[in-house]
Each structure stands twice: as structure tokens, then as C-alpha cells.
Amino acid sequence: MAVLASSQAMADEAPGAAVDWGVVTGRTVGRSNFVIHPEFGWPGIGSGFIYGAGDAFDVGGRFTFNYGSELATVIAPEIKMTGLLKFKLLDRDKFSMAISTEPGIGFIFVGGGAGMVIFFPAYLSFGIHPAPQVGIVLGADLPFQIGFSFNGGGVVFGLPMGFGPGVEFAIAPNLQLTFNMRFGPGIIAAGGGAGAGFAFKTLMGIAIKL
């Protein structure tokens, strides 16, 4: 019996363990849980700090340093500080869905000048859970932003619409690897004119539940 109990305990802690929480799918981190979620890739690096305020509601914040633009494939250093709110709309055995937002401010440095950016994003995440340790996400991002130049360049409105997949894989009950990709048009309007470029993000990360 002791051997069987030991074997079961080892299986429970083995890589690929089943989990019922998430950060990029439609699932939340769970009531009273705290998760740190560092990520790196394009357009930058950063970390999220997430607290489960309820069974279906997460709050937190994120600090990000971008070396690339969120509106186009160009170099544009930026520091972002945002809040985080996530509401779980659906959580079934194989499917989950959530809406979230990360409002905040940032400071961007480009073209020899600098400016401040205000963010009003909206995100939709639809999760598919083919196995207890795997979550696949199909996401739609509408991260609306308004920029104000410190050099008299006026106001810039940006909307880098993004659509794409992602995945979570639990290697332990309190540890998940994440990958998230979005791509689409980056719409910019300023000074009576407008244009669009190609915007994308590709981020890898690790979610640690403390």
C-alpha cells in the first residue's frame, strides 16, 4: 500500500499534471491564488502579476519594456505600466472563454522624440482543453491607444488589431509554459491622415502559481 501511495504521489507531481487554472486561455487563476507570469519575445519583455479575486475574476498588473512597436514592425522603445482585469464567461471540461482588459500608461521613445501613451485594450480569449494539462487559445485583441507627443507632434490614435493562437502546457500543478501569438493590421491616425501597417506579437512565458 505504501508503494502504491508513493507511486500515486509521484504521478500527481509528474510533468504534464492536470490543472484547472490558466493565464492565456479563458480560465482564471482561481480564488485567492497569486501567479507571476514573465514573458519575452516580440515586441518586448515583461511580467504580469495576477491575483484571483474570485472564482471567475482576476485582478493584477503588468510591467513591460517594449523594444519594438505594437503598431508596426519597427524599433520603438517603450515602457508600459498597466492594470489587469479578467472575467471568465465560460468554463466547461473542454472549453473556456474570458474577456479582459489592461488599461494603463506608457512612455515611448522614437524618432529622436518622446511621448506618453494611454492604453484602453479589450481582449477575448476562447480556450480549448483537449487534455487536462493542455490549453489552446484562439484570441482576438483590440488594444486601442492614444499617444501624446512631448515634442509638439500632436495626438496619435492607434489600433493594432490582432488575431491568433496560443497554448498553455502544465509541466507541474503550479507551473505552466505559455506561448501567445497575434497578428493583424496596425491602424494609425494622426494629423488628419491615417494609415496601416502589419502588427504582430509573439511571446513565450512561464506562469508560476505561488
mmCIF file of C-alpha atoms in Angstrom:
data_model
loop_
_atom_site.group_PDB
_atom_site.id
_atom_site.type_symbol
_atom_site.label_atom_id
_atom_site.label_comp_id
_atom_site.label_asym_id
_atom_site.label_seq_id
_atom_site.Cartn_x
_atom_site.Cartn_y
_atom_site.Cartn_z
ATOM 1 C CA MET A 1 0.000 0.000 0.000
ATOM 2 C CA ALA A 2 2.848 2.367 0.801
ATOM 3 C CA VAL A 3 4.385 1.699 -2.619
ATOM 4 C CA LEU A 4 1.058 2.397 -4.339
ATOM 5 C CA ALA A 5 0.594 5.609 -2.380
ATOM 6 C CA SER A 6 4.126 6.731 -3.236
ATOM 7 C CA SER A 7 3.580 5.956 -6.920
ATOM 8 C CA GLN A 8 0.335 7.945 -6.937
ATOM 9 C CA ALA A 9 2.049 10.914 -5.284
ATOM 10 C CA MET A 10 4.815 10.844 -7.881
ATOM 11 C CA ALA A 11 2.239 10.724 -10.681
ATOM 12 C CA ASP A 12 0.413 13.719 -9.212
ATOM 13 C CA GLU A 13 3.638 15.756 -9.316
ATOM 14 C CA ALA A 14 4.823 14.472 -12.687
ATOM 15 C CA PRO A 15 5.263 16.771 -15.702
ATOM 16 C CA GLY A 16 2.021 17.171 -17.572
ATOM 17 C CA ALA A 17 -0.086 17.212 -14.394
ATOM 18 C CA ALA A 18 -3.738 18.209 -14.713
ATOM 19 C CA VAL A 19 -4.554 21.838 -13.835
ATOM 20 C CA ASP A 20 -7.761 23.867 -13.630
ATOM 21 C CA TRP A 21 -6.255 27.374 -13.909
ATOM 22 C CA GLY A 22 -4.809 29.451 -16.727
ATOM 23 C CA VAL A 23 -3.451 32.817 -17.835
ATOM 24 C CA VAL A 24 -3.771 32.939 -21.642
ATOM 25 C CA THR A 25 -6.846 30.728 -22.140
ATOM 26 C CA GLY A 26 -10.352 31.537 -20.932
ATOM 27 C CA ARG A 27 -9.580 30.229 -17.455
ATOM 28 C CA THR A 28 -8.629 32.361 -14.456
ATOM 29 C CA VAL A 29 -6.018 31.620 -11.779
ATOM 30 C CA GLY A 30 -8.575 30.673 -9.103
ATOM 31 C CA ARG A 31 -9.813 32.313 -5.935
ATOM 32 C CA SER A 32 -7.042 33.647 -3.630
ATOM 33 C CA ASN A 33 -4.266 32.310 -5.889
ATOM 34 C CA PHE A 34 -1.318 34.513 -6.902
ATOM 35 C CA VAL A 35 0.508 33.979 -10.200
ATOM 36 C CA ILE A 36 3.624 35.585 -11.678
ATOM 37 C CA HIS A 37 3.776 35.425 -15.478
ATOM 38 C CA PRO A 38 7.029 36.683 -17.093
ATOM 39 C CA GLU A 39 7.121 36.722 -20.924
ATOM 40 C CA PHE A 40 9.649 37.525 -23.636
ATOM 41 C CA GLY A 41 9.620 37.814 -27.426
ATOM 42 C CA TRP A 42 8.362 40.477 -29.829
ATOM 43 C CA PRO A 43 7.720 43.315 -29.261
ATOM 44 C CA GLY A 44 9.269 43.130 -25.785
ATOM 45 C CA ILE A 45 9.681 41.578 -22.372
ATOM 46 C CA GLY A 46 7.627 41.949 -19.223
ATOM 47 C CA SER A 47 5.826 40.284 -16.375
ATOM 48 C CA GLY A 48 2.269 40.031 -15.172
ATOM 49 C CA PHE A 49 1.237 39.798 -11.513
ATOM 50 C CA ILE A 50 -2.190 38.187 -11.190
ATOM 51 C CA TYR A 51 -4.415 37.622 -8.158
ATOM 52 C CA GLY A 52 -7.580 35.537 -8.148
ATOM 53 C CA ALA A 53 -10.120 37.899 -6.597
ATOM 54 C CA GLY A 54 -12.861 35.318 -7.184
ATOM 55 C CA ASP A 55 -13.569 32.049 -8.940
ATOM 56 C CA ALA A 56 -14.189 33.900 -12.219
ATOM 57 C CA PHE A 57 -12.400 37.230 -11.684
ATOM 58 C CA ASP A 58 -8.687 38.092 -11.768
ATOM 59 C CA VAL A 59 -7.042 41.415 -10.944
ATOM 60 C CA GLY A 60 -3.428 42.466 -11.182
ATOM 61 C CA GLY A 61 -0.907 44.449 -13.146
ATOM 62 C CA ARG A 62 1.779 44.189 -15.779
ATOM 63 C CA PHE A 63 5.127 45.896 -16.338
ATOM 64 C CA THR A 64 6.504 45.771 -19.884
ATOM 65 C CA PHE A 65 9.550 47.028 -21.742
ATOM 66 C CA ASN A 66 8.985 47.017 -25.496
ATOM 67 C CA TYR A 67 11.872 47.396 -27.892
ATOM 68 C CA GLY A 68 9.516 47.101 -30.875
ATOM 69 C CA SER A 69 6.341 48.931 -31.828
ATOM 70 C CA GLU A 70 2.928 47.389 -31.166
ATOM 71 C CA LEU A 71 1.625 49.127 -34.308
ATOM 72 C CA ALA A 72 4.220 48.052 -36.885
ATOM 73 C CA THR A 73 7.421 46.038 -37.293
ATOM 74 C CA VAL A 74 9.790 48.882 -36.332
ATOM 75 C CA ILE A 75 12.051 49.592 -33.370
ATOM 76 C CA ALA A 76 10.328 51.884 -30.856
ATOM 77 C CA PRO A 77 11.452 51.588 -27.208
ATOM 78 C CA GLU A 78 8.575 51.873 -24.772
ATOM 79 C CA ILE A 79 7.928 51.409 -21.050
ATOM 80 C CA LYS A 80 4.391 50.312 -20.088
ATOM 81 C CA MET A 81 2.632 50.053 -16.738
ATOM 82 C CA THR A 82 -0.872 48.630 -16.888
ATOM 83 C CA GLY A 83 -3.532 47.145 -14.680
ATOM 84 C CA LEU A 84 -5.205 43.816 -15.370
ATOM 85 C CA LEU A 85 -8.853 42.736 -15.129
ATOM 86 C CA LYS A 86 -10.091 39.376 -16.425
ATOM 87 C CA PHE A 87 -13.640 37.995 -16.321
ATOM 88 C CA LYS A 88 -14.319 34.325 -17.016
ATOM 89 C CA LEU A 89 -17.512 33.902 -19.039
ATOM 90 C CA LEU A 90 -17.455 30.135 -19.578
ATOM 91 C CA ASP A 91 -15.543 27.172 -18.153
ATOM 92 C CA ARG A 92 -16.512 23.664 -19.172
ATOM 93 C CA ASP A 93 -14.470 20.483 -19.288
ATOM 94 C CA LYS A 94 -13.179 21.143 -22.825
ATOM 95 C CA PHE A 95 -13.915 24.840 -23.391
ATOM 96 C CA SER A 96 -13.406 28.195 -21.683
ATOM 97 C CA MET A 97 -13.961 31.845 -22.561
ATOM 98 C CA ALA A 98 -12.965 35.149 -20.985
ATOM 99 C CA ILE A 99 -12.809 38.864 -21.646
ATOM 100 C CA SER A 100 -10.047 41.028 -20.216
ATOM 101 C CA THR A 101 -8.544 44.489 -20.273
ATOM 102 C CA GLU A 102 -5.203 46.037 -19.289
ATOM 103 C CA PRO A 103 -5.655 49.823 -19.066
ATOM 104 C CA GLY A 104 -2.619 51.903 -18.274
ATOM 105 C CA ILE A 105 0.045 54.311 -19.466
ATOM 106 C CA GLY A 106 3.361 54.106 -21.262
ATOM 107 C CA PHE A 107 6.262 56.258 -22.388
ATOM 108 C CA ILE A 108 7.621 55.801 -25.904
ATOM 109 C CA PHE A 109 10.918 56.989 -27.414
ATOM 110 C CA VAL A 110 11.100 57.122 -31.214
ATOM 111 C CA GLY A 111 12.474 59.366 -33.954
ATOM 112 C CA GLY A 112 14.551 61.437 -31.549
ATOM 113 C CA GLY A 113 11.460 62.361 -29.551
ATOM 114 C CA ALA A 114 9.333 61.033 -26.738
ATOM 115 C CA GLY A 115 5.694 60.812 -25.808
ATOM 116 C CA MET A 116 3.105 59.350 -23.480
ATOM 117 C CA VAL A 117 0.603 56.659 -24.459
ATOM 118 C CA ILE A 118 -2.706 55.798 -22.787
ATOM 119 C CA PHE A 119 -3.993 52.247 -23.330
ATOM 120 C CA PHE A 120 -7.634 51.066 -23.432
ATOM 121 C CA PRO A 121 -7.384 47.451 -24.650
ATOM 122 C CA ALA A 122 -10.068 44.784 -24.939
ATOM 123 C CA TYR A 123 -9.225 41.082 -25.270
ATOM 124 C CA LEU A 124 -11.326 37.993 -25.971
ATOM 125 C CA SER A 125 -9.878 34.530 -25.263
ATOM 126 C CA PHE A 126 -11.538 31.267 -26.288
ATOM 127 C CA GLY A 127 -9.864 28.222 -24.777
ATOM 128 C CA ILE A 128 -9.916 24.617 -25.969
ATOM 129 C CA HIS A 129 -8.715 21.972 -23.494
ATOM 130 C CA PRO A 130 -8.042 18.673 -25.317
ATOM 131 C CA ALA A 131 -6.170 17.218 -22.322
ATOM 132 C CA PRO A 132 -6.026 18.097 -18.594
ATOM 133 C CA GLN A 133 -2.540 19.605 -18.936
ATOM 134 C CA VAL A 134 -3.036 21.405 -22.286
ATOM 135 C CA GLY A 135 -4.926 24.579 -23.128
ATOM 136 C CA ILE A 136 -5.168 26.029 -26.642
ATOM 137 C CA VAL A 137 -6.379 29.597 -27.067
ATOM 138 C CA LEU A 138 -7.887 31.438 -30.017
ATOM 139 C CA GLY A 139 -7.704 35.134 -29.263
ATOM 140 C CA ALA A 140 -8.866 38.493 -30.579
ATOM 141 C CA ASP A 141 -7.147 41.677 -29.344
ATOM 142 C CA LEU A 142 -8.314 45.276 -29.768
ATOM 143 C CA PRO A 143 -5.680 47.282 -27.861
ATOM 144 C CA PHE A 144 -6.807 50.853 -28.569
ATOM 145 C CA GLN A 145 -4.249 53.505 -27.628
ATOM 146 C CA ILE A 146 -3.820 57.281 -27.709
ATOM 147 C CA GLY A 147 -0.373 58.866 -27.910
ATOM 148 C CA PHE A 148 0.663 62.410 -26.972
ATOM 149 C CA SER A 149 3.991 63.755 -28.224
ATOM 150 C CA PHE A 150 6.247 65.721 -25.877
ATOM 151 C CA ASN A 151 7.776 67.430 -28.932
ATOM 152 C CA GLY A 152 4.683 69.128 -30.364
ATOM 153 C CA GLY A 153 3.809 66.264 -32.705
ATOM 154 C CA GLY A 154 0.135 66.243 -31.784
ATOM 155 C CA VAL A 155 -2.094 63.307 -30.907
ATOM 156 C CA VAL A 156 -1.825 59.838 -32.444
ATOM 157 C CA PHE A 157 -4.587 57.224 -32.338
ATOM 158 C CA GLY A 158 -3.565 53.581 -32.706
ATOM 159 C CA LEU A 159 -5.442 50.298 -33.016
ATOM 160 C CA PRO A 160 -3.231 47.222 -33.614
ATOM 161 C CA MET A 161 -5.943 44.604 -34.160
ATOM 162 C CA GLY A 162 -4.604 41.108 -33.501
ATOM 163 C CA PHE A 163 -5.948 37.613 -34.053
ATOM 164 C CA GLY A 164 -4.174 34.339 -33.457
ATOM 165 C CA PRO A 165 -3.474 31.221 -31.400
ATOM 166 C CA GLY A 166 -1.703 30.409 -28.183
ATOM 167 C CA VAL A 167 -1.078 27.485 -25.872
ATOM 168 C CA GLU A 168 -0.572 26.636 -22.203
ATOM 169 C CA PHE A 169 1.163 23.445 -21.103
ATOM 170 C CA ALA A 170 1.327 22.446 -17.444
ATOM 171 C CA ILE A 171 4.618 20.789 -16.539
ATOM 172 C CA ALA A 172 3.638 20.733 -12.848
ATOM 173 C CA PRO A 173 0.488 21.635 -10.888
ATOM 174 C CA ASN A 174 1.830 25.136 -10.151
ATOM 175 C CA LEU A 175 3.880 25.695 -13.311
ATOM 176 C CA GLN A 176 2.782 26.289 -16.909
ATOM 177 C CA LEU A 177 4.641 27.167 -20.096
ATOM 178 C CA THR A 178 2.833 29.655 -22.333
ATOM 179 C CA PHE A 179 3.019 30.777 -25.953
ATOM 180 C CA ASN A 180 0.846 33.505 -27.446
ATOM 181 C CA MET A 181 0.738 34.934 -30.977
ATOM 182 C CA ARG A 182 -1.381 37.706 -32.517
ATOM 183 C CA PHE A 183 -1.141 39.379 -35.907
ATOM 184 C CA GLY A 184 -3.191 41.799 -37.981
ATOM 185 C CA PRO A 185 -3.379 45.396 -39.196
ATOM 186 C CA GLY A 186 -1.907 48.187 -37.105
ATOM 187 C CA ILE A 187 -4.080 51.228 -37.805
ATOM 188 C CA ILE A 188 -2.646 54.692 -37.078
ATOM 189 C CA ALA A 189 -4.436 58.049 -37.371
ATOM 190 C CA ALA A 190 -2.825 61.437 -36.772
ATOM 191 C CA GLY A 191 -2.952 64.975 -38.114
ATOM 192 C CA GLY A 192 -5.925 64.377 -40.377
ATOM 193 C CA GLY A 193 -4.357 61.333 -42.036
ATOM 194 C CA ALA A 194 -4.430 57.604 -41.433
ATOM 195 C CA GLY A 195 -2.512 54.510 -42.437
ATOM 196 C CA ALA A 196 -1.987 50.885 -41.569
ATOM 197 C CA GLY A 197 0.963 48.560 -41.145
ATOM 198 C CA PHE A 198 1.462 44.945 -40.157
ATOM 199 C CA ALA A 199 1.402 44.415 -36.398
ATOM 200 C CA PHE A 200 2.204 41.206 -34.569
ATOM 201 C CA LYS A 201 3.304 39.861 -31.216
ATOM 202 C CA THR A 202 4.905 36.536 -30.367
ATOM 203 C CA LEU A 203 5.520 35.917 -26.674
ATOM 204 C CA MET A 204 6.775 32.922 -24.719
ATOM 205 C CA GLY A 205 6.437 32.768 -20.967
ATOM 206 C CA ILE A 206 6.171 30.789 -17.780
ATOM 207 C CA ALA A 207 3.283 31.068 -15.315
ATOM 208 C CA ILE A 208 4.192 30.337 -11.691
ATOM 209 C CA LYS A 209 1.428 29.885 -9.115
ATOM 210 C CA LEU A 210 2.805 30.732 -5.676
#
